[in-house]
mmCIF file of C-alpha atoms in Angstrom:
data_model
loop_
_atom_site.group_PDB
_atom_site.id
_atom_site.type_symbol
_atom_site.label_atom_id
_atom_site.label_comp_id
_atom_site.label_asym_id
_atom_site.label_seq_id
_atom_site.Cartn_x
_atom_site.Cartn_y
_atom_site.Cartn_z
ATOM 1 C CA MET F 693 9.760 32.607 -65.668
ATOM 2 C CA ALA F 694 12.176 30.097 -67.288
ATOM 3 C CA GLY F 695 12.721 26.439 -66.743
ATOM 4 C CA ARG F 696 15.844 24.678 -65.352
ATOM 5 C CA ALA F 697 18.527 22.960 -67.224
ATOM 6 C CA ASP F 698 20.125 19.838 -65.639
ATOM 7 C CA SER F 699 23.488 21.341 -65.614
ATOM 8 C CA THR F 700 24.377 24.979 -66.265
ATOM 9 C CA VAL F 701 27.598 26.849 -65.791
ATOM 10 C CA LEU F 702 27.640 30.570 -64.792
ATOM 11 C CA ALA F 703 30.869 32.167 -65.759
ATOM 12 C CA GLY F 704 32.799 35.323 -65.808
ATOM 13 C CA ALA F 705 31.351 37.051 -62.937
ATOM 14 C CA ARG F 706 32.828 38.005 -59.554
ATOM 15 C CA VAL F 707 31.631 35.336 -57.429
ATOM 16 C CA VAL F 708 31.347 36.030 -53.517
ATOM 17 C CA LEU F 709 32.235 32.918 -51.582
ATOM 18 C CA PRO F 710 32.701 32.381 -47.772
ATOM 19 C CA THR F 711 36.464 32.613 -48.355
ATOM 20 C CA GLY F 712 36.234 35.831 -50.281
ATOM 21 C CA THR F 713 35.583 37.177 -53.936
ATOM 22 C CA VAL F 714 36.786 35.173 -56.846
ATOM 23 C CA GLU F 715 37.437 37.233 -60.055
ATOM 24 C CA ASP F 716 36.272 35.596 -63.242
ATOM 25 C CA GLY F 717 34.506 33.011 -61.240
ATOM 26 C CA ARG F 718 32.242 30.107 -62.213
ATOM 27 C CA VAL F 719 29.285 28.694 -60.380
ATOM 28 C CA THR F 720 28.029 25.211 -61.639
ATOM 29 C CA VAL F 721 24.314 24.422 -61.081
ATOM 30 C CA GLU F 722 23.237 20.743 -61.492
ATOM 31 C CA GLY F 723 19.405 20.178 -60.957
ATOM 32 C CA THR F 724 18.441 22.238 -57.752
ATOM 33 C CA ARG F 725 21.976 22.449 -56.264
ATOM 34 C CA ILE F 726 25.439 23.837 -56.657
ATOM 35 C CA ALA F 727 27.997 21.525 -57.906
ATOM 36 C CA GLY F 728 31.724 21.250 -57.643
ATOM 37 C CA ASP F 729 32.409 20.804 -61.275
ATOM 38 C CA GLY F 730 30.083 20.712 -64.221
ATOM 39 C CA ALA F 731 29.749 18.383 -67.150
ATOM 40 C CA ALA F 732 32.029 19.119 -70.006
ATOM 41 C CA ASN F 733 29.119 19.990 -72.369
ATOM 42 C CA ALA F 734 27.011 22.019 -69.934
ATOM 43 C CA PRO F 735 25.724 25.364 -71.344
ATOM 44 C CA VAL F 736 27.577 28.377 -70.228
ATOM 45 C CA VAL F 737 25.877 31.643 -69.269
ATOM 46 C CA ASP F 738 28.395 34.433 -69.601
ATOM 47 C CA LEU F 739 27.907 36.978 -66.800
ATOM 48 C CA SER F 740 31.087 38.936 -67.427
ATOM 49 C CA GLY F 741 30.908 42.414 -65.643
ATOM 50 C CA HIS F 742 28.337 41.071 -63.131
ATOM 51 C CA TRP F 743 28.528 39.827 -59.405
ATOM 52 C CA ILE F 744 27.160 36.418 -58.259
ATOM 53 C CA VAL F 745 26.124 36.437 -54.613
ATOM 54 C CA PRO F 746 23.983 34.039 -52.418
ATOM 55 C CA GLY F 747 20.254 34.446 -52.484
ATOM 56 C CA PHE F 748 19.105 36.724 -49.743
ATOM 57 C CA VAL F 749 17.696 35.411 -46.523
ATOM 58 C CA ASP F 750 14.996 37.777 -44.679
ATOM 59 C CA MET F 751 14.254 36.685 -41.059
ATOM 60 C CA HIS F 752 11.878 39.613 -40.525
ATOM 61 C CA ASN F 753 9.176 40.294 -43.065
ATOM 62 C CA HIS F 754 5.395 41.011 -42.880
ATOM 63 C CA GLY F 755 4.419 40.937 -46.408
ATOM 64 C CA GLY F 756 4.701 42.437 -49.906
ATOM 65 C CA GLY F 757 3.274 42.740 -53.299
ATOM 66 C CA GLY F 758 0.050 44.134 -51.768
ATOM 67 C CA ALA F 759 -0.166 41.037 -49.547
ATOM 68 C CA SER F 760 -0.126 40.507 -45.773
ATOM 69 C CA PHE F 761 1.553 37.491 -44.031
ATOM 70 C CA THR F 762 -0.500 38.502 -40.899
ATOM 71 C CA SER F 763 -4.024 38.355 -42.461
ATOM 72 C CA GLY F 764 -3.837 37.243 -45.957
ATOM 73 C CA THR F 765 -5.058 34.118 -47.539
ATOM 74 C CA VAL F 766 -2.600 31.359 -48.655
ATOM 75 C CA ASP F 767 -2.703 32.681 -52.124
ATOM 76 C CA GLU F 768 -1.948 36.224 -50.868
ATOM 77 C CA VAL F 769 0.879 34.977 -48.866
ATOM 78 C CA LEU F 770 2.357 33.357 -51.795
ATOM 79 C CA THR F 771 2.063 36.451 -53.800
ATOM 80 C CA GLY F 772 4.176 38.220 -51.090
ATOM 81 C CA VAL F 773 6.661 35.500 -51.207
ATOM 82 C CA ARG F 774 6.946 35.714 -54.948
ATOM 83 C CA THR F 775 7.361 39.554 -54.900
ATOM 84 C CA HIS F 776 10.323 39.226 -52.571
ATOM 85 C CA ARG F 777 11.807 36.370 -54.494
ATOM 86 C CA GLU F 778 11.781 38.643 -57.558
ATOM 87 C CA HIS F 779 13.853 41.069 -55.484
ATOM 88 C CA GLY F 780 16.566 38.365 -54.457
ATOM 89 C CA THR F 781 15.050 36.963 -51.257
ATOM 90 C CA THR F 782 15.180 33.283 -51.809
ATOM 91 C CA THR F 783 14.699 32.325 -48.184
ATOM 92 C CA LEU F 784 11.995 34.170 -46.117
ATOM 93 C CA VAL F 785 10.491 34.018 -42.709
ATOM 94 C CA ALA F 786 6.982 35.272 -42.366
ATOM 95 C CA SER F 787 6.353 37.672 -39.437
ATOM 96 C CA THR F 788 3.043 38.388 -37.732
ATOM 97 C CA VAL F 789 1.996 41.459 -35.788
ATOM 98 C CA THR F 790 0.168 41.860 -32.591
ATOM 99 C CA GLY F 791 -3.343 40.092 -32.488
ATOM 100 C CA GLU F 792 -5.776 38.276 -30.338
ATOM 101 C CA MET F 793 -3.973 35.078 -29.233
ATOM 102 C CA ASP F 794 -6.573 32.747 -30.982
ATOM 103 C CA PHE F 795 -6.151 34.663 -34.220
ATOM 104 C CA LEU F 796 -2.342 34.272 -33.888
ATOM 105 C CA ALA F 797 -2.479 30.652 -33.241
ATOM 106 C CA GLU F 798 -4.830 30.174 -36.351
ATOM 107 C CA ARG F 799 -2.303 32.155 -38.532
ATOM 108 C CA ALA F 800 0.493 29.990 -37.174
ATOM 109 C CA GLY F 801 -1.388 26.867 -38.441
ATOM 110 C CA ILE F 802 -1.819 28.486 -41.847
ATOM 111 C CA LEU F 803 1.749 29.652 -42.238
ATOM 112 C CA SER F 804 3.147 26.589 -40.736
ATOM 113 C CA GLU F 805 1.708 24.655 -43.790
ATOM 114 C CA LEU F 806 3.648 26.809 -46.311
ATOM 115 C CA VAL F 807 6.873 26.197 -44.188
ATOM 116 C CA GLU F 808 6.195 22.562 -44.442
ATOM 117 C CA GLN F 809 5.693 22.994 -48.269
ATOM 118 C CA GLY F 810 8.894 24.861 -48.566
ATOM 119 C CA ASP F 811 7.544 28.167 -49.453
ATOM 120 C CA LEU F 812 8.589 29.720 -46.107
ATOM 121 C CA ALA F 813 11.557 29.313 -43.815
ATOM 122 C CA GLY F 814 9.535 29.627 -40.639
ATOM 123 C CA ILE F 815 7.378 31.985 -38.571
ATOM 124 C CA HIS F 816 8.338 34.986 -36.597
ATOM 125 C CA PHE F 817 5.966 36.297 -33.853
ATOM 126 C CA GLU F 818 6.448 39.945 -33.130
ATOM 127 C CA GLY F 819 4.034 40.809 -30.580
ATOM 128 C CA PRO F 820 1.778 40.732 -28.566
ATOM 129 C CA PHE F 821 4.494 40.328 -25.779
ATOM 130 C CA ILE F 822 5.938 43.722 -26.254
ATOM 131 C CA SER F 823 6.025 47.110 -24.313
ATOM 132 C CA PRO F 824 3.238 49.601 -24.657
ATOM 133 C CA CYS F 825 5.883 52.158 -24.263
ATOM 134 C CA ARG F 826 7.613 51.155 -27.355
ATOM 135 C CA LYS F 827 4.632 49.622 -29.308
ATOM 136 C CA GLY F 828 5.422 51.150 -32.752
ATOM 137 C CA ALA F 829 2.809 49.828 -35.200
ATOM 138 C CA HIS F 830 1.174 47.429 -32.871
ATOM 139 C CA SER F 831 -2.448 47.738 -31.237
ATOM 140 C CA GLU F 832 -1.832 48.722 -27.634
ATOM 141 C CA ALA F 833 -5.274 47.208 -26.629
ATOM 142 C CA LEU F 834 -3.994 43.794 -27.780
ATOM 143 C CA LEU F 835 -0.571 43.828 -26.057
ATOM 144 C CA ARG F 836 0.064 41.569 -23.061
ATOM 145 C CA ASP F 837 2.948 40.405 -20.941
ATOM 146 C CA PRO F 838 5.019 37.464 -22.129
ATOM 147 C CA ASP F 839 3.415 34.433 -20.304
ATOM 148 C CA PRO F 840 5.452 31.345 -20.876
ATOM 149 C CA ALA F 841 2.307 29.405 -21.174
ATOM 150 C CA GLU F 842 0.924 31.671 -24.059
ATOM 151 C CA VAL F 843 4.243 31.556 -25.671
ATOM 152 C CA ARG F 844 4.110 27.817 -25.681
ATOM 153 C CA LYS F 845 0.558 27.995 -27.151
ATOM 154 C CA LEU F 846 1.830 29.792 -30.134
ATOM 155 C CA MET F 847 4.927 27.561 -30.485
ATOM 156 C CA ASP F 848 2.588 24.354 -30.504
ATOM 157 C CA ALA F 849 0.217 26.154 -32.966
ATOM 158 C CA ALA F 850 3.236 26.523 -35.238
ATOM 159 C CA ARG F 851 4.058 22.844 -35.299
ATOM 160 C CA GLY F 852 7.701 23.244 -34.906
ATOM 161 C CA THR F 853 7.878 25.909 -37.605
ATOM 162 C CA ALA F 854 8.238 28.995 -35.035
ATOM 163 C CA LYS F 855 11.834 30.364 -35.626
ATOM 164 C CA MET F 856 11.641 33.489 -33.496
ATOM 165 C CA PHE F 857 9.668 35.612 -30.827
ATOM 166 C CA THR F 858 10.241 39.239 -30.342
ATOM 167 C CA LEU F 859 9.908 40.060 -26.570
ATOM 168 C CA ALA F 860 10.036 42.964 -24.299
ATOM 169 C CA THR F 861 12.023 40.829 -21.886
ATOM 170 C CA GLU F 862 11.702 43.316 -18.952
ATOM 171 C CA LEU F 863 8.057 42.609 -18.686
ATOM 172 C CA PRO F 864 6.816 40.051 -16.127
ATOM 173 C CA GLY F 865 7.426 36.647 -17.598
ATOM 174 C CA GLY F 866 9.912 37.875 -19.962
ATOM 175 C CA ILE F 867 12.965 36.065 -18.570
ATOM 176 C CA ASP F 868 11.014 32.858 -18.177
ATOM 177 C CA SER F 869 9.881 32.991 -21.761
ATOM 178 C CA VAL F 870 13.372 33.627 -22.973
ATOM 179 C CA ARG F 871 14.460 30.602 -21.184
ATOM 180 C CA LEU F 872 11.629 28.394 -22.759
ATOM 181 C CA LEU F 873 12.416 29.575 -26.128
ATOM 182 C CA ALA F 874 15.881 28.889 -25.807
ATOM 183 C CA GLU F 875 15.272 25.333 -24.343
ATOM 184 C CA HIS F 876 13.250 24.646 -27.527
ATOM 185 C CA GLY F 877 15.743 26.180 -30.030
ATOM 186 C CA VAL F 878 13.745 29.117 -30.961
ATOM 187 C CA ILE F 879 15.141 32.498 -31.250
ATOM 188 C CA ALA F 880 14.156 34.969 -28.454
ATOM 189 C CA ALA F 881 14.643 38.473 -29.872
ATOM 190 C CA ILE F 882 14.708 41.522 -27.784
ATOM 191 C CA GLY F 883 12.688 44.214 -29.215
ATOM 192 C CA HIS F 884 9.868 46.798 -28.868
ATOM 193 C CA THR F 885 11.405 47.123 -25.395
ATOM 194 C CA ASP F 886 11.811 49.850 -22.686
ATOM 195 C CA ALA F 887 14.391 47.801 -20.924
ATOM 196 C CA THR F 888 17.454 49.248 -19.156
ATOM 197 C CA TYR F 889 21.092 48.098 -19.923
ATOM 198 C CA GLU F 890 21.022 45.804 -16.893
ATOM 199 C CA GLN F 891 17.599 44.131 -17.824
ATOM 200 C CA THR F 892 18.895 43.567 -21.334
ATOM 201 C CA VAL F 893 22.178 41.841 -20.048
ATOM 202 C CA GLU F 894 20.054 39.640 -17.868
ATOM 203 C CA ALA F 895 17.799 38.680 -20.870
ATOM 204 C CA ILE F 896 20.939 37.762 -23.040
ATOM 205 C CA ASP F 897 22.300 35.807 -20.252
ATOM 206 C CA ALA F 898 18.905 33.878 -20.116
ATOM 207 C CA GLY F 899 19.262 33.161 -23.789
ATOM 208 C CA ALA F 900 18.201 36.035 -26.048
ATOM 209 C CA THR F 901 20.318 36.141 -29.132
ATOM 210 C CA VAL F 902 18.803 38.692 -31.532
ATOM 211 C CA ALA F 903 18.027 42.421 -31.479
ATOM 212 C CA THR F 904 14.791 43.055 -33.250
ATOM 213 C CA HIS F 905 15.510 46.133 -35.627
ATOM 214 C CA LEU F 906 18.284 47.541 -33.428
ATOM 215 C CA TYR F 907 17.699 51.183 -32.509
ATOM 216 C CA ASN F 908 14.047 51.180 -33.627
ATOM 217 C CA ALA F 909 11.341 50.761 -30.784
ATOM 218 C CA MET F 910 13.823 50.957 -27.950
ATOM 219 C CA PRO F 911 15.392 53.655 -25.830
ATOM 220 C CA ALA F 912 18.239 55.612 -27.337
ATOM 221 C CA ILE F 913 21.704 55.374 -25.863
ATOM 222 C CA GLY F 914 22.368 57.503 -23.016
ATOM 223 C CA HIS F 915 25.654 58.301 -21.475
ATOM 224 C CA ARG F 916 24.541 57.436 -18.016
ATOM 225 C CA ALA F 917 21.698 55.153 -18.781
ATOM 226 C CA PRO F 918 23.116 53.252 -21.921
ATOM 227 C CA GLY F 919 19.850 51.197 -22.364
ATOM 228 C CA PRO F 920 19.387 48.192 -24.338
ATOM 229 C CA ILE F 921 21.278 49.342 -27.540
ATOM 230 C CA ALA F 922 24.600 49.315 -25.766
ATOM 231 C CA ALA F 923 24.102 45.980 -24.079
ATOM 232 C CA LEU F 924 22.938 44.355 -27.459
ATOM 233 C CA LEU F 925 25.991 45.805 -29.554
ATOM 234 C CA GLU F 926 28.635 44.798 -27.039
ATOM 235 C CA ASP F 927 27.545 41.052 -26.399
ATOM 236 C CA GLU F 928 29.095 38.664 -28.908
ATOM 237 C CA ARG F 929 26.202 36.310 -28.480
ATOM 238 C CA VAL F 930 23.735 38.781 -30.042
ATOM 239 C CA THR F 931 23.037 39.344 -33.703
ATOM 240 C CA VAL F 932 21.390 42.840 -34.507
ATOM 241 C CA GLU F 933 18.827 43.210 -37.058
ATOM 242 C CA LEU F 934 19.183 46.473 -39.155
ATOM 243 C CA ILE F 935 16.613 48.069 -41.504
ATOM 244 C CA ASN F 936 18.745 49.798 -44.197
ATOM 245 C CA ASP F 937 15.986 51.797 -46.145
ATOM 246 C CA GLY F 938 17.241 55.219 -45.400
ATOM 247 C CA THR F 939 14.289 56.033 -43.195
ATOM 248 C CA HIS F 940 14.777 53.782 -40.200
ATOM 249 C CA LEU F 941 18.308 54.487 -39.628
ATOM 250 C CA HIS F 942 20.801 57.276 -40.241
ATOM 251 C CA PRO F 943 23.833 55.908 -41.943
ATOM 252 C CA ALA F 944 25.979 56.795 -39.119
ATOM 253 C CA ALA F 945 23.922 54.429 -36.925
ATOM 254 C CA LEU F 946 24.288 51.603 -39.499
ATOM 255 C CA GLU F 947 28.085 52.284 -39.427
ATOM 256 C CA LEU F 948 28.268 52.293 -35.659
ATOM 257 C CA ALA F 949 26.484 48.690 -35.571
ATOM 258 C CA TYR F 950 28.863 47.262 -38.266
ATOM 259 C CA HIS F 951 31.912 48.772 -36.428
ATOM 260 C CA HIS F 952 30.938 47.809 -32.996
ATOM 261 C CA ALA F 953 29.166 44.451 -33.673
ATOM 262 C CA GLY F 954 31.083 43.379 -36.772
ATOM 263 C CA ALA F 955 29.643 42.069 -39.893
ATOM 264 C CA ASP F 956 29.265 38.602 -38.514
ATOM 265 C CA ARG F 957 26.783 39.829 -35.914
ATOM 266 C CA VAL F 958 24.667 41.948 -38.209
ATOM 267 C CA ALA F 959 21.418 40.735 -40.119
ATOM 268 C CA LEU F 960 20.093 43.088 -42.744
ATOM 269 C CA ILE F 961 16.253 42.624 -42.730
ATOM 270 C CA THR F 962 13.356 44.510 -44.449
ATOM 271 C CA ASP F 963 10.614 44.476 -41.765
ATOM 272 C CA ALA F 964 8.561 44.875 -44.957
ATOM 273 C CA MET F 965 4.837 45.258 -45.009
ATOM 274 C CA ASP F 966 2.276 44.834 -47.825
ATOM 275 C CA ALA F 967 3.395 47.925 -49.867
ATOM 276 C CA ALA F 968 6.938 46.353 -50.498
ATOM 277 C CA GLY F 969 7.238 45.926 -54.335
ATOM 278 C CA PHE F 970 3.795 47.203 -54.869
ATOM 279 C CA GLY F 971 3.334 51.083 -54.236
ATOM 280 C CA ASP F 972 1.975 53.887 -52.247
ATOM 281 C CA GLY F 973 -1.688 53.921 -50.898
ATOM 282 C CA ARG F 974 -3.662 52.851 -47.829
ATOM 283 C CA TYR F 975 -2.954 49.497 -46.203
ATOM 284 C CA GLN F 976 -3.783 47.576 -43.043
ATOM 285 C CA LEU F 977 -1.130 46.395 -40.781
ATOM 286 C CA GLY F 978 -2.977 43.853 -38.466
ATOM 287 C CA PRO F 979 -5.889 45.970 -37.039
ATOM 288 C CA LEU F 980 -4.226 49.323 -37.857
ATOM 289 C CA ALA F 981 -4.525 51.515 -40.742
ATOM 290 C CA VAL F 982 -1.226 52.477 -42.497
ATOM 291 C CA ASN F 983 -0.750 55.271 -45.225
ATOM 292 C CA VAL F 984 2.313 54.759 -47.501
ATOM 293 C CA GLU F 985 3.618 57.913 -49.168
ATOM 294 C CA ASN F 986 6.790 58.232 -51.264
ATOM 295 C CA GLY F 987 7.656 54.645 -50.061
ATOM 296 C CA VAL F 988 7.508 55.418 -46.291
ATOM 297 C CA ALA F 989 4.822 53.454 -44.377
ATOM 298 C CA ARG F 990 3.297 55.400 -41.276
ATOM 299 C CA LEU F 991 0.280 54.779 -39.103
ATOM 300 C CA VAL F 992 -2.618 56.885 -40.045
ATOM 301 C CA GLU F 993 -3.344 57.554 -36.304
ATOM 302 C CA GLY F 994 -0.021 58.664 -34.585
ATOM 303 C CA ASN F 995 2.134 58.841 -37.680
ATOM 304 C CA SER F 996 4.656 56.148 -36.144
ATOM 305 C CA ILE F 997 6.637 54.382 -38.770
ATOM 306 C CA ALA F 998 4.839 51.154 -39.621
ATOM 307 C CA GLY F 999 7.269 48.670 -41.051
ATOM 308 C CA SER F 1000 8.999 49.428 -44.277
ATOM 309 C CA THR F 1001 8.308 49.133 -48.036
ATOM 310 C CA LEU F 1002 12.008 47.793 -48.349
ATOM 311 C CA THR F 1003 13.237 44.918 -50.371
ATOM 312 C CA LEU F 1004 16.550 43.235 -49.838
ATOM 313 C CA ASP F 1005 18.013 44.087 -53.181
ATOM 314 C CA THR F 1006 17.656 47.825 -52.282
ATOM 315 C CA ALA F 1007 19.167 47.116 -48.839
ATOM 316 C CA PHE F 1008 22.224 45.444 -50.460
ATOM 317 C CA HIS F 1009 22.547 48.241 -52.997
ATOM 318 C CA ARG F 1010 22.451 51.058 -50.239
ATOM 319 C CA ALA F 1011 24.851 49.126 -48.042
ATOM 320 C CA VAL F 1012 27.536 48.880 -50.768
ATOM 321 C CA THR F 1013 27.104 52.221 -52.550
ATOM 322 C CA ILE F 1014 25.869 54.697 -49.830
ATOM 323 C CA ASP F 1015 27.205 53.026 -46.678
ATOM 324 C CA ARG F 1016 30.349 51.870 -48.255
ATOM 325 C CA ILE F 1017 30.259 48.420 -46.535
ATOM 326 C CA PRO F 1018 32.496 45.782 -48.175
ATOM 327 C CA VAL F 1019 30.542 43.661 -50.451
ATOM 328 C CA GLU F 1020 31.676 40.496 -48.595
ATOM 329 C CA ASP F 1021 30.466 41.932 -45.280
ATOM 330 C CA VAL F 1022 27.160 42.722 -46.819
ATOM 331 C CA VAL F 1023 26.779 39.270 -48.130
ATOM 332 C CA ARG F 1024 27.314 37.826 -44.623
ATOM 333 C CA SER F 1025 24.775 40.244 -43.225
ATOM 334 C CA ILE F 1026 22.075 39.530 -45.827
ATOM 335 C CA SER F 1027 22.742 35.829 -46.460
ATOM 336 C CA ALA F 1028 24.973 33.822 -44.237
ATOM 337 C CA ASN F 1029 24.220 35.283 -40.875
ATOM 338 C CA PRO F 1030 20.504 35.085 -40.980
ATOM 339 C CA ALA F 1031 20.667 31.439 -42.434
ATOM 340 C CA ARG F 1032 22.889 30.507 -39.572
ATOM 341 C CA LEU F 1033 20.556 31.983 -37.056
ATOM 342 C CA LEU F 1034 17.536 30.319 -38.678
ATOM 343 C CA GLY F 1035 19.280 26.958 -38.647
ATOM 344 C CA VAL F 1036 19.221 26.496 -42.431
ATOM 345 C CA ASP F 1037 22.805 27.296 -43.268
ATOM 346 C CA ASP F 1038 23.475 23.641 -44.341
ATOM 347 C CA ARG F 1039 21.255 24.369 -47.350
ATOM 348 C CA VAL F 1040 21.335 28.167 -48.051
ATOM 349 C CA GLY F 1041 23.337 31.346 -47.255
ATOM 350 C CA SER F 1042 26.560 30.780 -49.243
ATOM 351 C CA LEU F 1043 27.722 29.607 -52.600
ATOM 352 C CA GLU F 1044 29.039 26.126 -51.764
ATOM 353 C CA PRO F 1045 28.792 22.797 -53.430
ATOM 354 C CA GLY F 1046 25.881 20.665 -52.246
ATOM 355 C CA LYS F 1047 23.773 23.797 -51.146
ATOM 356 C CA ASP F 1048 20.721 24.886 -52.861
ATOM 357 C CA ALA F 1049 21.252 26.779 -56.117
ATOM 358 C CA ASP F 1050 19.905 30.030 -54.645
ATOM 359 C CA LEU F 1051 21.724 33.036 -55.998
ATOM 360 C CA VAL F 1052 21.408 36.618 -57.162
ATOM 361 C CA VAL F 1053 23.048 38.297 -60.165
ATOM 362 C CA LEU F 1054 23.910 41.964 -59.824
ATOM 363 C CA ASP F 1055 25.571 44.296 -62.276
ATOM 364 C CA ALA F 1056 28.622 46.380 -61.704
ATOM 365 C CA ASP F 1057 26.524 49.039 -60.013
ATOM 366 C CA PHE F 1058 25.010 46.361 -57.726
ATOM 367 C CA ARG F 1059 21.447 46.430 -59.338
ATOM 368 C CA LEU F 1060 19.670 43.318 -59.368
ATOM 369 C CA LYS F 1061 19.664 41.491 -62.744
ATOM 370 C CA GLY F 1062 18.984 37.912 -62.037
ATOM 371 C CA VAL F 1063 17.543 35.495 -59.306
ATOM 372 C CA MET F 1064 17.793 31.918 -59.186
ATOM 373 C CA ARG F 1065 16.180 29.746 -56.692
ATOM 374 C CA LYS F 1066 16.768 25.826 -56.511
ATOM 375 C CA GLY F 1067 18.218 25.924 -59.791
ATOM 376 C CA GLU F 1068 15.230 27.659 -61.422
ATOM 377 C CA TRP F 1069 15.525 31.391 -62.841
ATOM 378 C CA ILE F 1070 12.918 33.568 -61.096
ATOM 379 C CA VAL F 1071 14.565 36.577 -62.958
ATOM 380 C CA ARG F 1072 16.492 35.616 -65.930
ATOM 381 C CA PRO F 1073 19.865 37.733 -66.322
#
């Protein structure tokens, strides 16, 4: 890991800005931030033939590097954070999985300290307020209806660092919980749900703004019973998460979401578990045993997909090369949109003067070659 120069100019690359791509562009870094113009004698790093894009922002991530955000020690959580940083994710939200309420409150306390230190961008509670019909890799014995008082308990335990709750909003207490979250500026996300189209519309009207991993853990679209997917795709107030690992979604489903929602309403996420950036083997996801084989994570009992082993550099590469999504649209989905949703777009999510010097260097084939976070090279190009 290399140190930080006071002023550095990254030159010669294609630079993706909010206004579009600049050929033979320049990004000036001063200290921890992006500057408008650099000092005349600042050292220049020649990145000809490369791309410079904003650091990735992952708003749904359960771990990596062999470490779990749900159950790991502080050092283990930091190992997971470092693993994802090496793959371009410079801003990361830690996601939990279903557990006992007291355990989740305890985890919130631990993770909130890492948010306060600047290592994490917030906490996402996925479960226990989800549908047993669409539980995925969550323990059915620990599921419960979304009681606003219990939602508030976890919010309080997180000490202002809770960014998102995934809820099956059709369950008793679901709509009241959405309203509570919206009142406190916390994202209410619809997911692991068996809701109808009409129930989903009601939840969106109550304040839900995100679809947790669209398509996965919810009813498929039906021509007479369109279900939650149609409601989530059509409403301009909703951003849809997509797991672009080649396992969770067919490329046509990804294309449908981009076409119908538009790039400004897509957030590419990992939904990563411990094996991301680590390898195949046997793992635990909360109380459940997971087997990872050929990079695909499945529950030992029942064989349900159990999160992913995805890193966002791979999601970016797939989106551009396989799915043929324009680079600028992928950048919005993987950086700007999640940063806006998390309320941190004043600091990260785009390459603009005054923002943190968080950026990713990609080669001509969109393979990761460098990562900078707050002006320091995590991976030197």
